[in-house]
Coordinates of C-alpha atoms in Angstrom, one line a residue:
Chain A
X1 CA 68.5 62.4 129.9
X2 CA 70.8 59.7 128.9
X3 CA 73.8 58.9 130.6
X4 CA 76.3 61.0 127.8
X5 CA 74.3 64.0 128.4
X6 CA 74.1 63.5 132.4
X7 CA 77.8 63.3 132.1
X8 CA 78.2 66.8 129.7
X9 CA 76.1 68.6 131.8
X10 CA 77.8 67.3 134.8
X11 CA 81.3 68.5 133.3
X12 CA 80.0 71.8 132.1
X13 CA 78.3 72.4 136.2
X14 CA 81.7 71.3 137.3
X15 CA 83.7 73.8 134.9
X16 CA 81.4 76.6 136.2
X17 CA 81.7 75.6 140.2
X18 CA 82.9 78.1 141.9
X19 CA 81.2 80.6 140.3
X20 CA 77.6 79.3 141.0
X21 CA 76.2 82.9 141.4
X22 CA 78.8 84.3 138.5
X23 CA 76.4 85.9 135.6
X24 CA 76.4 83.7 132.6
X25 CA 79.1 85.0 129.7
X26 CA 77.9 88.5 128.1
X27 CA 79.6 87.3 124.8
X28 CA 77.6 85.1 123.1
X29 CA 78.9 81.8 122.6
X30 CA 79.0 81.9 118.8
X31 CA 81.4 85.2 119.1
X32 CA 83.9 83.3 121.1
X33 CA 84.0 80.6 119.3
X34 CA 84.5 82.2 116.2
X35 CA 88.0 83.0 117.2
X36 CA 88.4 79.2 117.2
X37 CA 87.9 78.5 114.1
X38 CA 91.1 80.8 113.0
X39 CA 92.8 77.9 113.5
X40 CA 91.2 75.4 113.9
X41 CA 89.3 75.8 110.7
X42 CA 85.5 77.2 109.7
X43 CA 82.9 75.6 111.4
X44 CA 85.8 73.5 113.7
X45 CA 86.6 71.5 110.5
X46 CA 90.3 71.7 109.9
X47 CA 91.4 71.7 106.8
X48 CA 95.2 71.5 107.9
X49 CA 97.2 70.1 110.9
X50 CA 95.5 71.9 113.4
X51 CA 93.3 69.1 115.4
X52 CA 89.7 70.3 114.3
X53 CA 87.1 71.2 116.7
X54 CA 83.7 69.7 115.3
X55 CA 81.7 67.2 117.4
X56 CA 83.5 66.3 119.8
X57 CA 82.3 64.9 122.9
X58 CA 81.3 68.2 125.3
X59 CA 82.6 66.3 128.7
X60 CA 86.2 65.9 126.7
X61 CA 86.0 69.2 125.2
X62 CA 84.9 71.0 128.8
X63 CA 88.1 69.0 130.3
X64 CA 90.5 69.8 127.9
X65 CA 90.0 73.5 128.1
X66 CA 90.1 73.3 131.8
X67 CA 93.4 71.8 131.5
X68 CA 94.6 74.0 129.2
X69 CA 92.9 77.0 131.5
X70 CA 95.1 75.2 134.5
X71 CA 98.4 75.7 132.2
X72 CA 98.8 72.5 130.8
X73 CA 102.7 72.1 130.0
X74 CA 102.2 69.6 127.0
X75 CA 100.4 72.4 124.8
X76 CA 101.7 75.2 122.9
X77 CA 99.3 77.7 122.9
X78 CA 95.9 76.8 124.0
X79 CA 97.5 77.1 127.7
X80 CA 98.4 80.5 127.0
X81 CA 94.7 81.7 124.9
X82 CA 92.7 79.7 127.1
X83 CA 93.8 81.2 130.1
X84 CA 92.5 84.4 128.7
X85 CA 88.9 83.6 129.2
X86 CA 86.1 83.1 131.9
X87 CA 85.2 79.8 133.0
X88 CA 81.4 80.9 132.0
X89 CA 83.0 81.4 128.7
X90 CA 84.6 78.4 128.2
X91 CA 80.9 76.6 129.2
X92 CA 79.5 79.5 126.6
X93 CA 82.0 77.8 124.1
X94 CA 81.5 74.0 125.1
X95 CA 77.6 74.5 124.4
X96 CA 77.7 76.2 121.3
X97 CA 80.5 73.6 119.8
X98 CA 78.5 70.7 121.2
X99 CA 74.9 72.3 120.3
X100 CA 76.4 72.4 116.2
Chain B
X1 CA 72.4 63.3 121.5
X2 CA 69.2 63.7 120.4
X3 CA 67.8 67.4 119.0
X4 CA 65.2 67.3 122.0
X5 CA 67.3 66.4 125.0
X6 CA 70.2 68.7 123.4
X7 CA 67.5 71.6 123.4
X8 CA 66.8 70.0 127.5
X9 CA 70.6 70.1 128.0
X10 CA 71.0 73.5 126.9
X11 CA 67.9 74.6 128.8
X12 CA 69.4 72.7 131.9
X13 CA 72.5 75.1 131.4
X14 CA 71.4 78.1 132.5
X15 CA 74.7 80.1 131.6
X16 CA 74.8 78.9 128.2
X17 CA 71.2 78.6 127.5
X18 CA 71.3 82.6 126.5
X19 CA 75.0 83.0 125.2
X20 CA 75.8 79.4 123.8
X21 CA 73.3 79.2 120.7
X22 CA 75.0 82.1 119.4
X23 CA 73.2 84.3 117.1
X24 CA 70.8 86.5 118.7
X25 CA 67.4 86.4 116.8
X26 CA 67.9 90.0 116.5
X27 CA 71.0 90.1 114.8
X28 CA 68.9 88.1 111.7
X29 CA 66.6 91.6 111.4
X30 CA 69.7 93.5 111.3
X31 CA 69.2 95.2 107.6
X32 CA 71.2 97.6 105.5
X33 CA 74.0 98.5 103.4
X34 CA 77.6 97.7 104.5
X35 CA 79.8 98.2 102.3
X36 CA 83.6 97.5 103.0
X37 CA 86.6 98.8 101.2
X38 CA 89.5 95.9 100.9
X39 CA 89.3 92.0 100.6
X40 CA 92.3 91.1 102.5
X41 CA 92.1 89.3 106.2
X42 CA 89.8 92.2 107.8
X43 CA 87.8 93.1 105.4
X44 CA 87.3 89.3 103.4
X45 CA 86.4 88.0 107.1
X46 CA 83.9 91.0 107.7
X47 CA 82.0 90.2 104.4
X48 CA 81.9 86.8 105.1
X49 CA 81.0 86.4 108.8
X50 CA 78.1 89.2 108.2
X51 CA 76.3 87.0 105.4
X52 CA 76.2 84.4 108.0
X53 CA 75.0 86.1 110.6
X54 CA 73.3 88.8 109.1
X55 CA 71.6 87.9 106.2
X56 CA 69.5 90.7 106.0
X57 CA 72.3 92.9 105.4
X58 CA 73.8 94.0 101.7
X59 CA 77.3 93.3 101.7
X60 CA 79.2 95.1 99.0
X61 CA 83.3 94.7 98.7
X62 CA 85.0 97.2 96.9
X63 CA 88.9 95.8 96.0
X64 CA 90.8 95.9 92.4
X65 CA 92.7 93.0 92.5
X66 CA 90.6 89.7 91.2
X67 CA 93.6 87.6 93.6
X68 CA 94.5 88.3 97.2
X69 CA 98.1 87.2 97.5
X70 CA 99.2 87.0 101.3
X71 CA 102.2 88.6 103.5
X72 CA 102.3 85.8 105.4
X73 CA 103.9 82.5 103.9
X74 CA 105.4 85.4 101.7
X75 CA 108.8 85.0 103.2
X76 CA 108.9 81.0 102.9
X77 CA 108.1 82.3 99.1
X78 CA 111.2 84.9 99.3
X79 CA 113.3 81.8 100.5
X80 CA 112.4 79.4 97.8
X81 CA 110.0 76.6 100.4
X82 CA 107.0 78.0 98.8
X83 CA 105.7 78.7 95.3
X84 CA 103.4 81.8 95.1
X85 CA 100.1 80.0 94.0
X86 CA 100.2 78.7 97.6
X87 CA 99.7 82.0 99.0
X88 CA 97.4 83.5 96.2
X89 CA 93.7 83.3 96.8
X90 CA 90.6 84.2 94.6
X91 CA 87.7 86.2 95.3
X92 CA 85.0 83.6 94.0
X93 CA 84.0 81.7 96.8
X94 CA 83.1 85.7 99.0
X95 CA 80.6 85.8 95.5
X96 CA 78.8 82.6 96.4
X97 CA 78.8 83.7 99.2
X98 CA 76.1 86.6 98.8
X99 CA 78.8 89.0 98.7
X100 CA 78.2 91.7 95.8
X101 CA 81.9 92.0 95.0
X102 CA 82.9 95.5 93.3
X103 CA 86.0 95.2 91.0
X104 CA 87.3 98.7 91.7
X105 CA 89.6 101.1 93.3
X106 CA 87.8 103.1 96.3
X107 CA 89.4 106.3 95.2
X108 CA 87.5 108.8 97.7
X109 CA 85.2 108.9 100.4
X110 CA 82.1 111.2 101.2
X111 CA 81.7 110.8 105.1
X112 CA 78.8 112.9 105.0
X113 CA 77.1 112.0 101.7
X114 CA 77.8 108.2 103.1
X115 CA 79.6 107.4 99.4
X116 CA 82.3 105.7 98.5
X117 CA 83.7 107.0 94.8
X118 CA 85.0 104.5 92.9
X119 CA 88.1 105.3 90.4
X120 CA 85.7 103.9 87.8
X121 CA 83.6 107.1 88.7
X122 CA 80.7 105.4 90.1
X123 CA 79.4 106.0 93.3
X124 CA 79.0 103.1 96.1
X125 CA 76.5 104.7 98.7
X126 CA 76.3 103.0 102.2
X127 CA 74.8 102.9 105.7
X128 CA 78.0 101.7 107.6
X129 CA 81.4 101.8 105.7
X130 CA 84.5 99.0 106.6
X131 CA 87.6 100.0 105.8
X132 CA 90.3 97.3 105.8
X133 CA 92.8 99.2 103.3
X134 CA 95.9 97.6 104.7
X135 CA 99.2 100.2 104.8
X136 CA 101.0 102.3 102.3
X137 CA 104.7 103.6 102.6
X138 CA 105.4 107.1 104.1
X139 CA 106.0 109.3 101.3
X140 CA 109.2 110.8 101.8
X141 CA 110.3 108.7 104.8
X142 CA 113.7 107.6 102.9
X143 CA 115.6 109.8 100.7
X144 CA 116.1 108.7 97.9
X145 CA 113.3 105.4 97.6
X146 CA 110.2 105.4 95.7
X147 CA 108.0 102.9 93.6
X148 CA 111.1 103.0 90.9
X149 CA 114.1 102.3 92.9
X150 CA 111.3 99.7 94.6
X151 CA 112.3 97.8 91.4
X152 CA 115.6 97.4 92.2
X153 CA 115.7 97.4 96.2
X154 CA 112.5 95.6 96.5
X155 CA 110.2 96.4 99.9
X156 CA 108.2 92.6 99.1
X157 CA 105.8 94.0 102.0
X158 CA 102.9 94.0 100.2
X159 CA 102.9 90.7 98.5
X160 CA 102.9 89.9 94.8
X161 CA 105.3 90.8 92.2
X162 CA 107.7 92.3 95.3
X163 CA 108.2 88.9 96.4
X164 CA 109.0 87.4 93.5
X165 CA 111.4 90.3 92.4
X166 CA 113.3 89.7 96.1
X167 CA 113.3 85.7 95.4
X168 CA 114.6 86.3 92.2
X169 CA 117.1 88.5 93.4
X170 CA 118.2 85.9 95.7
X171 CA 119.0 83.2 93.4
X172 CA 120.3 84.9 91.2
X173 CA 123.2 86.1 93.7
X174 CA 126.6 84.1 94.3
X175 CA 128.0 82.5 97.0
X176 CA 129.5 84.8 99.0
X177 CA 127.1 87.9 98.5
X178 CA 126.0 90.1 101.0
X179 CA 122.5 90.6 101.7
X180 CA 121.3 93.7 103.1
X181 CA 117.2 94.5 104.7
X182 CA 116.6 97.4 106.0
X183 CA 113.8 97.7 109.1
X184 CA 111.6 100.8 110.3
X185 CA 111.0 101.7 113.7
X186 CA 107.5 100.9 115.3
X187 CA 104.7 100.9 114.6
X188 CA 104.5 98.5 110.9
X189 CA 102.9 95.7 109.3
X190 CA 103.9 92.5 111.1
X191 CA 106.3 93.2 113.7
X192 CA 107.9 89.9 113.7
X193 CA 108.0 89.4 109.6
X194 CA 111.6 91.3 109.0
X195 CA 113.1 89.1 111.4
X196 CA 111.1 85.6 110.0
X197 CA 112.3 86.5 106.7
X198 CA 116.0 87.2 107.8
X199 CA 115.8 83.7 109.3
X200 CA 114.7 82.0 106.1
X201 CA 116.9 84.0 103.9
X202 CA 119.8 82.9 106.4
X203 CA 118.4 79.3 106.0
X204 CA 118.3 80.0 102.3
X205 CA 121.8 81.2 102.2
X206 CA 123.4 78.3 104.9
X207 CA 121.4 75.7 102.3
X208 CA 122.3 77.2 99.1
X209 CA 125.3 79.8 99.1
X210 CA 127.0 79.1 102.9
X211 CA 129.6 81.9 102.2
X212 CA 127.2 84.4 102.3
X213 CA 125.8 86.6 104.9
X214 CA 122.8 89.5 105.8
X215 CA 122.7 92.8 107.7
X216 CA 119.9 93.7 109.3
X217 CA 119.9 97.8 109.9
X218 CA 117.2 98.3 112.3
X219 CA 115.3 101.6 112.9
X220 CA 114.7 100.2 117.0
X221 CA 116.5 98.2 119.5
X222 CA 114.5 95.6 120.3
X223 CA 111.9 93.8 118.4
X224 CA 109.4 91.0 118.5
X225 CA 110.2 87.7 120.0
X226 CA 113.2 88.8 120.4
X227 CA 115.1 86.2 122.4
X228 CA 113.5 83.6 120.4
X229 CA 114.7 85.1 117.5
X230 CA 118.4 85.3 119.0
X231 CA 118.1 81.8 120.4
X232 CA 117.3 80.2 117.1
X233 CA 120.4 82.3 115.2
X234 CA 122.8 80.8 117.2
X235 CA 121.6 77.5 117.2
X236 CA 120.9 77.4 113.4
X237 CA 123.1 80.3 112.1
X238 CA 125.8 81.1 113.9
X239 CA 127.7 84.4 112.3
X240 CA 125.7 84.5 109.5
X241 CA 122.9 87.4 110.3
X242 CA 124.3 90.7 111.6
X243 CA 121.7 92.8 113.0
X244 CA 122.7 96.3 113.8
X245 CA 120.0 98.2 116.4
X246 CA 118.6 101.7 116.4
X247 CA 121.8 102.7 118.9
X248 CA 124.5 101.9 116.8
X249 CA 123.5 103.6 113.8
X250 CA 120.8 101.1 112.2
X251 CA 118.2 103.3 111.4
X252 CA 118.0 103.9 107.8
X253 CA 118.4 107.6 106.1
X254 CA 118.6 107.3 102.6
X255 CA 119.7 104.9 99.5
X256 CA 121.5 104.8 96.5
X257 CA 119.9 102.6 93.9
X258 CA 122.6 102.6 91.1
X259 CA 125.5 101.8 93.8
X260 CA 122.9 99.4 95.9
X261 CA 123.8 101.2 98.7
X262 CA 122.0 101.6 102.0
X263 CA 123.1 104.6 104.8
X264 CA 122.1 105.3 108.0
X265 CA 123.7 107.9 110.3
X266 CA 126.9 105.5 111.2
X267 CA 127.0 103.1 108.3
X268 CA 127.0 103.0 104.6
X269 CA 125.9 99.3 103.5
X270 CA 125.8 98.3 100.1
X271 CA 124.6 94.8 99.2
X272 CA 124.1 92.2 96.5
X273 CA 120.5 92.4 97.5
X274 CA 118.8 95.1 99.4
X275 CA 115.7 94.5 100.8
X276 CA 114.1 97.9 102.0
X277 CA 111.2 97.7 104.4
X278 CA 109.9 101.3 104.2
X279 CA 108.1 103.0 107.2
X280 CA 104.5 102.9 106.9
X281 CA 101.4 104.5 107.2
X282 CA 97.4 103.8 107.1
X283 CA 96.6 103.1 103.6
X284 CA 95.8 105.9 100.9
X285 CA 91.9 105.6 100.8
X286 CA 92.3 106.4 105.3
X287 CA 94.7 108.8 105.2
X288 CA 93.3 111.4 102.3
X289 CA 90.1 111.5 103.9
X290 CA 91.6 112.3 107.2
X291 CA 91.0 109.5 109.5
X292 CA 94.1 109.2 110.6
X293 CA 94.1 112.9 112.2
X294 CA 97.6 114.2 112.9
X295 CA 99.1 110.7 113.0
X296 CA 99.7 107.8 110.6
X297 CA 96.8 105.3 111.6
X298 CA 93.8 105.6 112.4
X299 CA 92.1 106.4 115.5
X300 CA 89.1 104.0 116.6
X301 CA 86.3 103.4 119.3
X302 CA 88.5 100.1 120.4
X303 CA 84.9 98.6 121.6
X304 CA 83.0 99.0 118.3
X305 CA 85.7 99.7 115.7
X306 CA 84.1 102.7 114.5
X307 CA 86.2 105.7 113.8
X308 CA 86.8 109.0 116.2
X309 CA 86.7 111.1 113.3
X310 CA 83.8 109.7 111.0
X311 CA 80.8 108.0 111.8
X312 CA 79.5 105.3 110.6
X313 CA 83.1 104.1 109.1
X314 CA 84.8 101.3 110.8
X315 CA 88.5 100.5 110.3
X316 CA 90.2 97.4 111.0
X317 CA 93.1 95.7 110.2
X318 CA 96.8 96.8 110.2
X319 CA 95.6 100.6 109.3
X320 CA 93.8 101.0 112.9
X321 CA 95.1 101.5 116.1
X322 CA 93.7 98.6 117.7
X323 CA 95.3 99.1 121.5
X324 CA 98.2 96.7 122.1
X325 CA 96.9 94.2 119.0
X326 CA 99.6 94.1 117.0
X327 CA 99.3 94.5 112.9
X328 CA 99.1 91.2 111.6
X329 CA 96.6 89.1 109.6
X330 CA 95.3 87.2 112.8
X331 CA 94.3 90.5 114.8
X332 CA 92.6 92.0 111.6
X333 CA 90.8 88.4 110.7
X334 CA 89.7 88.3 114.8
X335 CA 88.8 91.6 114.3
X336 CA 86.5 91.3 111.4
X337 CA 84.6 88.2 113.1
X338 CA 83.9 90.6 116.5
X339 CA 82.8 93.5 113.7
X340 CA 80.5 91.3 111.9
X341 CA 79.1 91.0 114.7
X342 CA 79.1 94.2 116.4
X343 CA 77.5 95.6 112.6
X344 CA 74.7 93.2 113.0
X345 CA 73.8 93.9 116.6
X346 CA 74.0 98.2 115.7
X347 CA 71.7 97.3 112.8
X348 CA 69.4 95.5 114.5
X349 CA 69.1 98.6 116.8
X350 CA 71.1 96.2 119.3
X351 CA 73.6 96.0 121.8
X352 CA 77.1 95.5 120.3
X353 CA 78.6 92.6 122.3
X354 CA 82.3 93.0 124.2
X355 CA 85.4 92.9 122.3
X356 CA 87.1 89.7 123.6
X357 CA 89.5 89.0 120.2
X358 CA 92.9 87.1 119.7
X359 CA 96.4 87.3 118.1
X360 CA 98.5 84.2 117.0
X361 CA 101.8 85.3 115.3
X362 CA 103.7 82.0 114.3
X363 CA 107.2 82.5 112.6
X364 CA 109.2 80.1 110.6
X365 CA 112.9 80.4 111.9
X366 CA 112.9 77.6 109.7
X367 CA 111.3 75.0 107.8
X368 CA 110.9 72.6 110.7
X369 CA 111.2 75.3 113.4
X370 CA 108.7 77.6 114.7
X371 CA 108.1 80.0 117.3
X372 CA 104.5 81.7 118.4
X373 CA 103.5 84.8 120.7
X374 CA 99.6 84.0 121.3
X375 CA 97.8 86.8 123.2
X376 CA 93.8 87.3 124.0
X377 CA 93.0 90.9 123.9
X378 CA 89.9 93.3 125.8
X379 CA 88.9 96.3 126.3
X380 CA 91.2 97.6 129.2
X381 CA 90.2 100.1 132.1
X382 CA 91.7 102.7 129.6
X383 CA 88.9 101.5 127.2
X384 CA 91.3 100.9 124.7
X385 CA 92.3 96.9 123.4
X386 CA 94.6 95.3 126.4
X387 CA 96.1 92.1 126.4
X388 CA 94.5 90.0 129.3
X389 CA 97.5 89.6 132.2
X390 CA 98.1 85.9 132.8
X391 CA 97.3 84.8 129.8
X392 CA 98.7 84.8 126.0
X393 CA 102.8 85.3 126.2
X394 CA 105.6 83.6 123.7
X395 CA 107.0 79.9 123.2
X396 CA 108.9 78.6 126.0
X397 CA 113.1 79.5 125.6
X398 CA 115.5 76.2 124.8
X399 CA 112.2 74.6 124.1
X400 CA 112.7 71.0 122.3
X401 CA 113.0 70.0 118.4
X402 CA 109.5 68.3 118.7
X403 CA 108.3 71.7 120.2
X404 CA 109.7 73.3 117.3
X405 CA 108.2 71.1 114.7
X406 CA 105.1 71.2 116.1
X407 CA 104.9 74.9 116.1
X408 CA 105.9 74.7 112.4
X409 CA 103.5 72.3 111.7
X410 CA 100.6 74.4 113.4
X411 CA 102.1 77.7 111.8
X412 CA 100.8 75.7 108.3
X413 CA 97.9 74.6 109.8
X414 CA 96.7 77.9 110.8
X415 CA 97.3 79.6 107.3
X416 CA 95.3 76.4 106.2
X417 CA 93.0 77.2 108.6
X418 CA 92.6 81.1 108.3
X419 CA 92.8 81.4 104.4
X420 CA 90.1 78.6 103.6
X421 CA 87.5 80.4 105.8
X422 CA 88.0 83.7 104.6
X423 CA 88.8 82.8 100.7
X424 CA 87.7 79.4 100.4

């Protein structure tokens, strides 16, 4: 394992700590994440002045949702949609992004 | 990362290793004939999400128009920040897609037969049916209105000439003139868009002809995003929208077209330019084959989409009743994704997954100056569509500028966004 991929999969455990014995998502990661896309364009590529969601690095993207799952005041709406799902979602969503 | 320690990483994961690659191998075997009636947000994204994840499937759209020109960005069009092209999108890129795209009106439906007729005459048979029809106006519903006197008081809530006939209508009044737009009472097509597109006529108005003014007679007394709404009027323009609720006479009755006059059981408005936004029902195609029951949308299986009336015929979009989703082009594009889907899973003889889908209204209060309600929707203990508690909710109050610009800014990033995956 190299030493970006020990630190993704450490990030993604550390999202989903807490609810060690919690069932993994019963939405498949590709159905969440399609709602992404909405905005933040097909495939994560963003064709407008929405930040796009494609390749990014799983660790950032597993910590930025957490933030914005933990209310971060600096965003305008992520706080308020990511709040509305699981944090075995949010993993379902950071390994489908980062397995694309 | 490498495709072998990816595959180890995701293996490693264990409650991502089933959900996070997405696309059950099942939903691939998923076969038959879907055919879905309407190429706007719900039924454009249904077609194209179920080609990618069910190729197996036949995907047939019925819709007349060769162009799909959108309600929202309509009003920045009414208000002269927008040409139309910008909001007008063609149906080739659904055809490359492996859509089989039917150039028609679906004038009747055969539940049992499983056939759509076609106004052409032909007949479109199918295994599951979408219906995405969009609304139509209530028949009746103002004395006096109809698709002539729509000519002269135009609704511009179904987008295309309408919007140009209200933009034209608009610049070609003075200074000074009084702008009139009448609003139903719940439940219609985008429940913030009367009060977006008083806020860019005002800006309109306060740019171009500052003497003027507009009346809003509303058929309810309170109304989306209300007190970001108010907020912004005082701030940007103060005394120069009036907006008369459901309790002091604002719901409409009837209207004169010759005189331009509007009346409602306290008032009688007339205006340089009247902008009537009708009471609405499911559209046409729903209605005359009953799906709608006693009521004026149609009743759905929140969890599947599938209609309480009709098997096998899903309806999405803003002619459903979709829980506490409100009618807008976001819930009916989030909707279509989860049905495409939830189509693919029943086809394959599968489990539909949950419903966990999302609406993002942005308005444009003006140019530079937005304001959102965001909200993530699920299938409540009352098994209907329930927005999650805790989450979702509006823009802050006395937000700042930049917070303003930036919603603005993302309000044109989403259209971007939205229209290039479903018609680009």
């Amino acid at each position: 394992m190299t030493s970006t991929l020990r630190k993704s999969f450490a990030a993604v455990l550390c999202l989903a700590a807490g609810t060690v014995a919690a069932p993994a998502a019963d939405i498949p990661g590709a159905v969440l994440t399609a709602s992404c896309f909405t905005c933040h364009g097909a495939a994560g590529k963003s064709p407008g002045e929405i930040p796009g969601i494609a390749g990014l690095d799983a660790t950032d993207l597993a910590a930025t949702l957490a933030r914005y799952r933990a209310g971060d005041p600096d965003a305008t709406i992520m706080s308020r949609i990511a709040k509305g799902y699981t944090e075995a979602e949010i993993a379902a969503v950071v390994a489908y992004l980062s397995a694309q | 990362m490498s495709r072998s320690t990816r595959r180890q990483f995701l293996q490693m994961f264990g409650a991502a290793s089933a959900a996070g690659l997405g696309v059950r191998p099942t939903f691939a075997q998923a076969n038959g004939r879907i055919v879905i009636v309407g190429a706007g947000f719900g039924g454009a994204t249904t077609a194209r999400y179920l080609r990618q994840v069910a190729p197996g499937l036949e995907v047939t759209l019925i819709e007349p128009l060769s162009e799909i020109v959108t309600c929202p960005f309509s009003n920045d069009v009414i208000a002269g920040g927008t040409e139309i092209g910008a909001i007008t999108h063609g149906l080739g890129p659904l055809t490359a897609a492996g859509v089989t795209l039917v150039q028609d009106r679906a004038a009747a439906i055969d539940p049992d037969a499983r056939l759509v007729r076609l106004a052409g005459g032909a007949d479109v048979p199918y295994d599951r049916l979408v219906l995405s029809p969009g609304i139509d106006f209530k028949p009746g519903a103002i004395e006096g209105y109809d698709d002539d006197v729509a000519q002269l008081m135009p609704h511009a809530w179904k987008a295309g000439p309408q919007t140009l006939l209200l933009r034209d209508q608009l610049r070609a009044m003075p200074d000074g003139g009084v702008v009139v737009m009448t609003i139903p009472a719940n439940s219609f097509r985008c429940p913030p868009g009367p009060y977006e597109r008083a806020s860019l006529i005002a800006h309109y108005l306060k740019t171009e002809k500052p003497r003027s003014k507009i009346i809003l007679l509303d058929g309810k007394d309170n109304f989306s995003k209300q007190p970001l709404f108010e907020e912004a009027w005082a701030a940007l323009y103060p005394g120069l929208i009036e907006w008369i609720p459901f309790a002091q006479g604002g719901s409409l009755l009837r209207v004169d077209a010759a005189s331009r006059t509007v009346e409602t059981e306290f008032h009688t408005q007339s205006g340089d330019v009247v902008n009537v936004i009708p009471p609405q029902r499911a559209a046409a195609i729903a209605y005359d084959t009953g799906l709608t029951g006693e009521g004026d949308w149609c009743t759905v299986n929140q969890s599947t989409f599938e209609s309480t009336i009709a098997p096998n015929i899903h309806i999405l979009g803003d002619a459903a009743i979709a829980g506490a989703m409100p009618k807008s082009g976001f819930s009916a594009g989030s909707q279509g994704k989860f049905l495409a889907y939830a189509l693919a899973a029943l086809q394959a003889g599968d489990e539909p997954p949950a419903p966990a889908l999302i609406n993002t209204c942005y308005s444009l209060v003006a140019p530079d100056y937005g304001i959102s309600v965001a909200d993530v929707f699920r299938i409540g203990p009352e098994g209907t569509l329930a927005a999650v508690q805790g989450a979702g909710g509006v823009s802050p109050r006395e937000a700042s500028a930049e917070v303003h610009k930036r919603e603005a800014a993302y309000a044109r990033g989403w259209y971007a966004s939205i229209t290039s995956e479903i018609w680009g």
